[in-house]
């Protein structure tokens, strides 16, 4: 696969009836329900009743076990990294973080919850955005946090700056990756009116002291698509390899919503925007692919895919999703080290 942009198919264009019906005939997974017949087992209604869900995925590309992976996004990305690493697949940024436990007692610090903070981190890592430490704010009294990270405890400036340096070092490794995986997390975000940038998370213990400085916004579909295109442009310009990108949507729902909506409704809106953005992005380049980890998680029995909070993907759930990925794109790795 080359790195040149080019629509892979005409999914968003008019197509002739003849072509559509011909494609429909070839697609044995096109029906939601059918009572009887030899093909009833291929319907969605049948598959959704099984203990393990199967989703048909077209293997547009084949990967190798020695491919180097780089994964970025919400907490679901950490589960993917862990599952890949346990199967002997190289995820250098993840293994580097494991060696920095003093600075990273939890890998939650490197989560990127919205497309702006993913974009910013790449720009800071490449030196396109200057002064990467400008994202640190707070005070000696209330502690410091980084707008590109998360705030878990009261910390001094030196500790936050040190962690920031390590994150940037890890992000620079994307230029050596054969395969990049982006897991899009949410669209609700806080905006810093002073620095004119979006923040990764809400840190009330620090932000409430300057409440007028911040605003809340749902990042639009257009913004998310534009951010993904900009990210692709940077990867293409700086990557040293013939890279491939897999984009997906994290199945981890909002912990809470800052909108006026029920959290169930707000979460549905957030994931819908990201799902459309991911699809449009994946159809825009020959080396970008959508992987349905969101559908695999949300359409499977919850007790099998999620932890007891019904938010975070369990190790078993992550293993099932990774196994589905490997069966399609890296079949020689399917039977490697298990979780």
Short mmCIF file of C-alpha atoms in Angstrom, two decimals:
data_model
loop_
_atom_site.label_atom_id
_atom_site.label_comp_id
_atom_site.label_asym_id
_atom_site.label_seq_id
_atom_site.Cartn_x
_atom_site.Cartn_y
_atom_site.Cartn_z
CA UNK A 1 0.00 0.00 0.00
CA UNK A 2 1.25 3.44 -0.86
CA UNK A 3 0.91 6.60 1.19
CA UNK A 4 -0.83 8.63 -1.48
CA UNK A 5 -4.28 9.92 -0.66
CA UNK A 6 -7.09 8.46 -2.71
CA UNK A 7 -10.67 7.42 -2.04
CA UNK A 8 -10.68 3.63 -1.72
CA UNK A 9 -14.22 3.15 -2.96
CA UNK A 10 -17.40 5.01 -3.78
CA UNK A 11 -19.21 4.38 -0.50
CA UNK A 12 -20.38 8.01 -0.35
CA UNK A 13 -21.18 8.30 -4.07
CA UNK A 14 -24.13 7.26 -6.21
CA UNK A 15 -23.86 3.70 -7.53
CA UNK A 16 -25.86 1.90 -10.18
CA UNK A 17 -28.59 -0.56 -9.20
CA UNK A 18 -26.79 -3.32 -11.08
CA UNK A 19 -23.57 -2.85 -9.12
CA UNK A 20 -25.37 -2.54 -5.78
CA UNK A 21 -27.43 -5.69 -6.26
CA UNK A 22 -24.35 -7.57 -7.44
CA UNK A 23 -22.45 -6.52 -4.29
CA UNK A 24 -25.43 -7.41 -2.12
CA UNK A 25 -25.51 -10.89 -3.64
CA UNK A 26 -21.85 -11.41 -2.76
CA UNK A 27 -22.29 -10.16 0.82
CA UNK A 28 -23.65 -13.06 2.85
CA UNK A 29 -23.57 -10.90 5.98
CA UNK A 30 -25.97 -8.26 4.62
CA UNK A 31 -29.15 -9.43 6.40
CA UNK A 32 -30.17 -8.57 9.95
CA UNK A 33 -32.71 -11.39 10.30
CA UNK A 34 -34.02 -14.43 8.44
CA UNK A 35 -36.12 -17.16 10.03
CA UNK A 36 -34.98 -20.16 8.00
CA UNK A 37 -32.55 -21.19 5.29
CA UNK A 38 -28.93 -22.25 5.02
CA UNK A 39 -27.77 -18.66 5.23
CA UNK A 40 -29.70 -17.80 8.42
CA UNK A 41 -26.52 -18.39 10.45
CA UNK A 42 -24.94 -15.41 8.72
CA UNK A 43 -27.60 -12.94 9.86
CA UNK A 44 -26.94 -10.37 12.55
CA UNK A 45 -29.78 -11.69 14.73
CA UNK A 46 -28.18 -15.16 14.80
CA UNK A 47 -24.63 -13.93 15.43
CA UNK A 48 -25.74 -11.59 18.23
CA UNK A 49 -27.15 -14.57 20.13
CA UNK A 50 -23.86 -16.46 20.13
CA UNK A 51 -21.49 -16.56 23.08
CA UNK A 52 -18.75 -14.96 20.96
CA UNK A 53 -19.66 -12.37 18.34
CA UNK A 54 -18.28 -12.61 14.82
CA UNK A 55 -18.12 -9.49 12.65
CA UNK A 56 -17.21 -9.86 9.00
CA UNK A 57 -14.08 -7.81 8.21
CA UNK A 58 -12.58 -7.55 4.75
CA UNK A 59 -8.81 -8.22 4.99
CA UNK A 60 -7.66 -5.27 2.90
CA UNK A 61 -4.05 -5.68 4.00
CA UNK A 62 -1.86 -8.27 5.71
CA UNK A 63 0.50 -7.40 8.54
CA UNK A 64 3.63 -9.18 9.76
CA UNK A 65 4.49 -10.32 13.26
CA UNK A 66 7.65 -8.20 13.21
CA UNK A 67 5.70 -5.01 12.43
CA UNK A 68 6.20 -2.23 14.96
CA UNK A 69 2.98 -0.81 16.45
CA UNK A 70 2.20 2.61 17.89
CA UNK A 71 -1.13 3.02 19.67
CA UNK A 72 -2.65 6.29 20.83
CA UNK A 73 -5.99 7.32 22.24
CA UNK A 74 -8.20 6.79 25.26
CA UNK A 75 -7.79 4.17 28.01
CA UNK A 76 -8.93 1.52 25.53
CA UNK A 77 -5.63 2.08 23.70
CA UNK A 78 -3.78 0.90 26.81
CA UNK A 79 -5.73 -2.38 26.72
CA UNK A 80 -4.82 -2.86 23.07
CA UNK A 81 -1.13 -2.18 23.78
CA UNK A 82 -1.14 -4.65 26.64
CA UNK A 83 -2.82 -7.36 24.55
CA UNK A 84 -0.44 -6.86 21.61
CA UNK A 85 2.60 -6.84 23.89
CA UNK A 86 1.56 -10.11 25.53
CA UNK A 87 1.39 -11.72 22.11
CA UNK A 88 4.98 -10.81 21.38
CA UNK A 89 4.16 -7.93 19.03
CA UNK A 90 6.45 -4.90 19.30
CA UNK A 91 4.89 -1.81 20.89
CA UNK A 92 8.04 0.17 21.82
CA UNK A 93 6.29 3.18 23.33
CA UNK A 94 4.34 0.87 25.67
CA UNK A 95 7.38 -1.09 26.82
CA UNK A 96 9.28 2.17 27.32
CA UNK A 97 6.53 3.42 29.63
CA UNK A 98 6.67 0.18 31.63
CA UNK A 99 10.29 1.02 32.40
CA UNK A 100 9.29 4.43 33.77
CA UNK A 101 7.08 3.26 36.63
CA UNK A 102 8.42 5.86 39.03
CA UNK A 103 7.09 8.63 36.81
CA UNK A 104 4.09 6.60 35.61
CA UNK A 105 2.49 4.68 38.47
CA UNK A 106 -0.47 4.41 36.08
CA UNK A 107 -0.42 4.56 32.29
CA UNK A 108 -3.61 6.61 32.47
CA UNK A 109 -1.32 9.64 32.29
CA UNK A 110 -0.69 9.06 28.58
CA UNK A 111 -4.35 8.67 27.56
CA UNK A 112 -5.55 11.06 24.86
CA UNK A 113 -9.29 11.52 25.05
CA UNK A 114 -10.04 13.78 22.09
CA UNK A 115 -8.69 14.31 18.59
CA UNK A 116 -7.29 17.75 19.41
CA UNK A 117 -4.98 16.47 22.13
CA UNK A 118 -3.79 13.65 19.86
CA UNK A 119 -3.01 16.26 17.21
CA UNK A 120 -1.30 18.58 19.70
CA UNK A 121 0.90 15.81 21.09
CA UNK A 122 2.19 14.91 17.65
CA UNK A 123 2.87 18.59 16.93
CA UNK A 124 4.75 19.01 20.22
CA UNK A 125 6.71 15.79 19.68
CA UNK A 126 7.79 16.96 16.23
CA UNK A 127 8.65 20.48 17.41
CA UNK A 128 5.91 22.01 15.24
CA UNK A 129 4.36 23.43 18.39
CA UNK A 130 7.06 25.08 20.45
CA UNK A 131 7.51 24.97 24.22
CA UNK A 132 5.79 21.66 25.13
CA UNK A 133 5.85 22.65 28.79
CA UNK A 134 3.40 25.51 28.22
CA UNK A 135 0.65 22.92 28.67
CA UNK A 136 1.49 22.73 32.40
CA UNK A 137 -0.60 24.95 34.63
CA UNK A 138 -1.54 25.31 38.30
CA UNK A 139 0.16 26.71 41.39
CA UNK A 140 2.42 25.68 44.24
CA UNK A 141 -0.60 25.83 46.54
CA UNK A 142 -3.02 23.71 44.53
CA UNK A 143 -0.52 21.62 42.60
CA UNK A 144 0.18 21.37 38.88
CA UNK A 145 -1.28 19.40 36.01
CA UNK A 146 -0.70 19.10 32.28
CA UNK A 147 -3.43 20.03 29.84
CA UNK A 148 -2.20 17.21 27.60
CA UNK A 149 -2.50 14.58 30.32
CA UNK A 150 -4.74 13.82 33.30
CA UNK A 151 -4.75 15.13 36.86
CA UNK A 152 -4.85 12.38 39.48
CA UNK A 153 -2.97 13.77 42.47
CA UNK A 154 -1.54 17.03 43.77
CA UNK A 155 1.97 17.22 42.30
CA UNK A 156 4.79 19.72 42.07
CA UNK A 157 5.92 21.30 38.81
CA UNK A 158 9.09 19.21 38.50
CA UNK A 159 7.20 15.90 38.62
CA UNK A 160 4.70 17.00 35.96
CA UNK A 161 7.46 18.39 33.74
CA UNK A 162 9.48 15.17 33.99
CA UNK A 163 6.47 13.07 33.00
CA UNK A 164 5.77 15.47 30.14
CA UNK A 165 9.31 14.95 28.79
CA UNK A 166 8.95 11.16 28.84
CA UNK A 167 5.58 11.30 27.05
CA UNK A 168 7.08 13.44 24.29
CA UNK A 169 9.98 11.02 23.91
CA UNK A 170 7.54 8.15 23.52
CA UNK A 171 5.36 10.01 21.03
CA UNK A 172 8.34 10.63 18.77
CA UNK A 173 8.47 6.89 18.22
CA UNK A 174 5.48 7.08 15.90
CA UNK A 175 7.86 7.92 13.04
CA UNK A 176 9.32 4.38 13.29
CA UNK A 177 5.99 2.55 13.41
CA UNK A 178 4.78 0.24 10.66
CA UNK A 179 1.26 0.25 12.06
CA UNK A 180 -0.45 3.09 13.94
CA UNK A 181 -3.70 2.53 15.82
CA UNK A 182 -5.90 5.48 16.81
CA UNK A 183 -8.72 4.87 19.27
CA UNK A 184 -11.04 7.87 19.33
CA UNK A 185 -12.47 8.47 22.79
CA UNK A 186 -14.91 11.35 23.19
CA UNK A 187 -16.13 14.66 21.76
CA UNK A 188 -16.88 16.54 24.98
CA UNK A 189 -13.93 18.80 25.81
CA UNK A 190 -12.82 21.78 27.86
CA UNK A 191 -11.18 24.73 26.12
CA UNK A 192 -8.53 26.99 27.65
CA UNK A 193 -9.36 30.52 26.47
CA UNK A 194 -5.94 31.79 27.55
CA UNK A 195 -3.77 29.35 25.59
CA UNK A 196 -6.46 28.79 22.93
CA UNK A 197 -6.23 25.03 23.02
CA UNK A 198 -8.42 22.12 24.06
CA UNK A 199 -7.59 20.22 27.23
CA UNK A 200 -7.34 16.47 27.58
CA UNK A 201 -9.47 16.20 30.72
CA UNK A 202 -11.27 18.28 33.32
CA UNK A 203 -9.21 19.05 36.47
CA UNK A 204 -11.66 20.82 38.81
CA UNK A 205 -9.26 21.06 41.77
CA UNK A 206 -7.02 23.34 39.69
CA UNK A 207 -9.33 24.80 37.05
CA UNK A 208 -12.00 26.09 39.45
CA UNK A 209 -9.53 28.67 40.75
CA UNK A 210 -9.68 30.36 37.33
CA UNK A 211 -13.18 29.42 36.24
CA UNK A 212 -13.52 32.28 33.73
CA UNK A 213 -10.52 30.96 31.85
CA UNK A 214 -12.27 27.80 30.59
CA UNK A 215 -15.20 26.95 28.33
CA UNK A 216 -16.94 23.70 27.44
CA UNK A 217 -17.63 22.47 23.92
CA UNK A 218 -18.61 19.36 21.99
CA UNK A 219 -16.04 18.90 19.22
CA UNK A 220 -17.95 18.73 15.96
CA UNK A 221 -17.84 16.09 13.25
CA UNK A 222 -16.06 18.49 10.89
CA UNK A 223 -13.41 19.33 13.50
CA UNK A 224 -12.72 15.67 14.20
CA UNK A 225 -12.36 14.87 10.51
CA UNK A 226 -10.06 17.85 9.96
CA UNK A 227 -7.90 16.83 12.93
CA UNK A 228 -7.54 13.30 11.57
CA UNK A 229 -6.50 14.63 8.17
CA UNK A 230 -3.89 16.88 9.77
CA UNK A 231 -2.56 13.97 11.82
CA UNK A 232 -2.28 11.89 8.65
CA UNK A 233 -0.36 14.71 6.96
CA UNK A 234 2.20 14.80 9.77
CA UNK A 235 2.66 11.03 9.75
CA UNK A 236 3.14 11.04 5.99
CA UNK A 237 5.66 13.89 6.17
CA UNK A 238 7.76 12.53 9.03
CA UNK A 239 7.32 8.75 9.04
CA UNK A 240 10.34 6.74 7.96
CA UNK A 241 8.23 3.80 6.84
CA UNK A 242 5.45 2.73 4.50
CA UNK A 243 2.96 3.02 7.33
CA UNK A 244 -0.57 1.78 7.78
CA UNK A 245 -3.19 3.32 10.08
CA UNK A 246 -6.07 1.57 11.80
CA UNK A 247 -8.70 3.84 13.28
CA UNK A 248 -11.39 2.74 15.68
CA UNK A 249 -13.73 4.14 18.31
CA UNK A 250 -13.23 3.33 21.96
CA UNK A 251 -16.19 1.44 23.45
CA UNK A 252 -15.48 3.02 26.86
CA UNK A 253 -18.40 5.39 27.53
CA UNK A 254 -18.33 8.81 29.16
CA UNK A 255 -17.89 8.64 32.92
CA UNK A 256 -20.09 11.72 33.15
CA UNK A 257 -21.45 14.29 30.74
CA UNK A 258 -21.13 18.06 31.03
CA UNK A 259 -24.01 18.54 28.60
CA UNK A 260 -27.65 18.90 29.61
CA UNK A 261 -28.39 15.41 28.29
CA UNK A 262 -28.76 12.05 30.01
CA UNK A 263 -25.30 10.46 30.01
CA UNK A 264 -26.64 7.60 27.86
CA UNK A 265 -27.84 10.06 25.22
CA UNK A 266 -24.71 12.20 25.43
CA UNK A 267 -22.48 9.16 25.07
CA UNK A 268 -24.44 7.95 22.05
CA UNK A 269 -23.97 11.35 20.40
CA UNK A 270 -20.24 11.39 21.17
CA UNK A 271 -19.61 7.90 19.82
CA UNK A 272 -21.78 8.53 16.74
CA UNK A 273 -19.76 11.61 15.79
CA UNK A 274 -16.50 9.72 16.22
CA UNK A 275 -17.77 6.66 14.35
CA UNK A 276 -18.70 8.78 11.31
CA UNK A 277 -15.39 10.67 11.48
CA UNK A 278 -13.49 7.38 11.61
CA UNK A 279 -15.36 6.01 8.61
CA UNK A 280 -14.86 9.11 6.47
CA UNK A 281 -11.18 9.21 7.43
CA UNK A 282 -10.64 5.52 6.64
CA UNK A 283 -12.27 5.90 3.24
CA UNK A 284 -10.05 8.87 2.34
CA UNK A 285 -6.68 7.09 2.12
CA UNK A 286 -5.50 3.82 0.66
CA UNK A 287 -3.48 2.95 3.77
CA UNK A 288 -6.08 3.78 6.43
CA UNK A 289 -8.51 1.13 7.67
CA UNK A 290 -11.44 1.07 10.08
CA UNK A 291 -11.46 -1.74 12.63
CA UNK A 292 -14.80 -2.42 14.39
CA UNK A 293 -13.60 -2.79 17.99
CA UNK A 294 -16.51 -0.55 19.04
CA UNK A 295 -19.05 -2.86 17.42
CA UNK A 296 -17.34 -5.98 18.75
CA UNK A 297 -17.54 -4.66 22.30
CA UNK A 298 -20.99 -3.08 22.24
CA UNK A 299 -22.71 -5.98 20.46
CA UNK A 300 -21.17 -8.71 22.64
CA UNK A 301 -22.50 -9.82 26.05
CA UNK A 302 -21.49 -7.07 28.45
CA UNK A 303 -20.40 -9.45 31.18
CA UNK A 304 -17.82 -10.88 28.78
CA UNK A 305 -16.43 -7.63 27.42
CA UNK A 306 -16.55 -5.14 30.29
CA UNK A 307 -15.35 -4.88 33.85
CA UNK A 308 -17.91 -4.60 36.65
CA UNK A 309 -18.29 -0.83 36.10
CA UNK A 310 -19.63 -1.58 32.59
CA UNK A 311 -17.24 1.09 31.28
CA UNK A 312 -13.76 -0.30 30.98
CA UNK A 313 -12.94 -3.19 28.70
CA UNK A 314 -11.77 -6.23 30.63
CA UNK A 315 -8.60 -8.13 29.81
CA UNK A 316 -10.79 -10.88 28.40
CA UNK A 317 -12.66 -8.37 26.26
CA UNK A 318 -9.46 -6.80 24.94
CA UNK A 319 -8.17 -10.28 24.18
CA UNK A 320 -11.29 -11.11 22.15
CA UNK A 321 -10.97 -7.89 20.16
CA UNK A 322 -7.26 -8.41 19.49
CA UNK A 323 -7.90 -12.03 18.48
CA UNK A 324 -10.46 -10.79 15.95
CA UNK A 325 -7.88 -8.33 14.62
CA UNK A 326 -5.14 -10.95 14.38
CA UNK A 327 -7.34 -13.52 12.63
CA UNK A 328 -7.95 -11.04 9.83
CA UNK A 329 -4.69 -9.12 9.53
CA UNK A 330 -2.03 -11.31 11.20
CA UNK A 331 -3.26 -14.93 11.09
CA UNK A 332 0.21 -16.30 11.84
CA UNK A 333 0.03 -14.60 15.27
CA UNK A 334 -3.40 -15.90 16.28
CA UNK A 335 -2.04 -18.80 18.29
CA UNK A 336 0.84 -16.93 19.90
CA UNK A 337 1.08 -16.13 23.60
CA UNK A 338 -2.39 -15.75 25.05
CA UNK A 339 -3.63 -13.41 27.72
#
